[in-house]
Amino acid sequence: LRNRGSKGVFVNQTFLATMELSILVSREPVHEWDEMLDVHHGSIYLYTGWLNGNASVQREPVYFLFKDNEEVVAMLSGFIRPVCNGPHKQLFFYSGIASAQNNPEILIAAKKALLDYARKNNYYRVILKSYDYNTYLEARIKPYCEFKRSECVLDLNCSENDLINGFKDSYRRNMKRGLSRGAAFGFGFEAGLVDAMLLLMNETQRVRCSKGYGKYGLLTMPFLNRDEMVRMLEQRNAAIFYIRLAERIVSAQFVVMIRTKAYGILMGTSEDGYHIYAPSVLFYKTALYLREEGFKSYNLGGIPIGRKNKGVEKFKLDMGARLYCSSEEATGFLLSPLRKY
């Protein structure tokens, strides 16, 4: 390790001498990027399938390898995109830095290398979201600011019996009620299913608003719109899973599926769907399908902050999911004329 004199940082009040990492940046993934990312336990949003599905004129994929001498010790990928749709550029990542060594010193050194790269190459901001960041490890460094969030993840690396035994009794009862009331499971990759889900998401918003939750944005994943979802479906890196009641789809979820990971991003349910406990059946049947197809984890999505959302958290935990806490990190403007002094 190359130390920098007596300089260092505090992590949970523990002093760590800083190390220096070299950085390799490319607009195309290196050979076997996805296989390397498997080793470093990367988020589903660092894989090439996600980046290819969401690239556009204003979102250019970029890949980072962080090296200690010649050893790759960390990885990251994301997009180069405009700041507020203007002429200046920023680095945007859907998840944090992946590193197999689970070492705060490596993460701090990688964040510093990323920051130095951004400044030297005239990027005005660095934004690190934390979607599917189950290996999050606290490693603070200025000028990154942190924003806490959490997600629920279901472990599929188990037998079907173990999966079902992980459900709480109340979840099992609702699941059985849904099946007895005619909830029929299916999935597909057609663009029309995206439109059906978006309509259901509007219905979900109306139901939640009537219960005092307040209005909220429907498309919560940054820059993920209908066109990107359709492209992901066409590439078979995502599917729409749904529940039918007679001939009507009453609940649907858009699930990203890459390598051995799955992530449920968006979901909508009609009032009829809630009456037959369609969400309970949908999550259960989707989990069974993913497990049978060899997926090892099913991220049920984030938990919005606030006491009003405790019901959402309880629903997901009752399915036997594990709660993971992480932090999004972002810098302010690093360069003039937008920099704040």
PDB file of C-alpha atoms in Angstrom, residues 53 189-195 224-236 238 254:
ATOM      1  CA  GLY A  53     -30.559  -0.908 -21.513  1.00  0.00           C
ATOM      2  CA  PHE A 189     -41.913  -9.124 -22.227  1.00  0.00           C
ATOM      3  CA  GLU A 190     -44.388  -7.192 -24.389  1.00  0.00           C
ATOM      4  CA  ALA A 191     -44.474  -3.391 -24.473  1.00  0.00           C
ATOM      5  CA  GLY A 192     -48.216  -3.496 -23.781  1.00  0.00           C
ATOM      6  CA  LEU A 193     -47.529  -4.907 -20.335  1.00  0.00           C
ATOM      7  CA  VAL A 194     -45.563  -1.761 -19.458  1.00  0.00           C
ATOM      8  CA  ASP A 195     -48.599   0.338 -20.379  1.00  0.00           C
ATOM      9  CA  LEU A 224     -36.101   5.043 -16.138  1.00  0.00           C
ATOM     10  CA  ASN A 225     -39.068   5.775 -18.403  1.00  0.00           C
ATOM     11  CA  ARG A 226     -41.284   3.736 -20.707  1.00  0.00           C
ATOM     12  CA  ASP A 227     -38.741   3.572 -23.555  1.00  0.00           C
ATOM     13  CA  GLU A 228     -36.006   2.247 -21.279  1.00  0.00           C
ATOM     14  CA  MET A 229     -38.338  -0.352 -19.779  1.00  0.00           C
ATOM     15  CA  VAL A 230     -39.409  -1.581 -23.215  1.00  0.00           C
ATOM     16  CA  ARG A 231     -35.751  -1.848 -24.274  1.00  0.00           C
ATOM     17  CA  MET A 232     -34.897  -3.851 -21.142  1.00  0.00           C
ATOM     18  CA  LEU A 233     -37.780  -6.214 -21.901  1.00  0.00           C
ATOM     19  CA  GLU A 234     -36.644  -6.641 -25.509  1.00  0.00           C
ATOM     20  CA  GLN A 235     -33.128  -7.483 -24.290  1.00  0.00           C
ATOM     21  CA  ARG A 236     -34.620  -9.991 -21.798  1.00  0.00           C
ATOM     22  CA  ALA A 238     -36.271  -7.529 -17.331  1.00  0.00           C
ATOM     23  CA  PHE A 254     -41.347  -4.528 -13.499  1.00  0.00           C
TER      24      PHE A 254
END
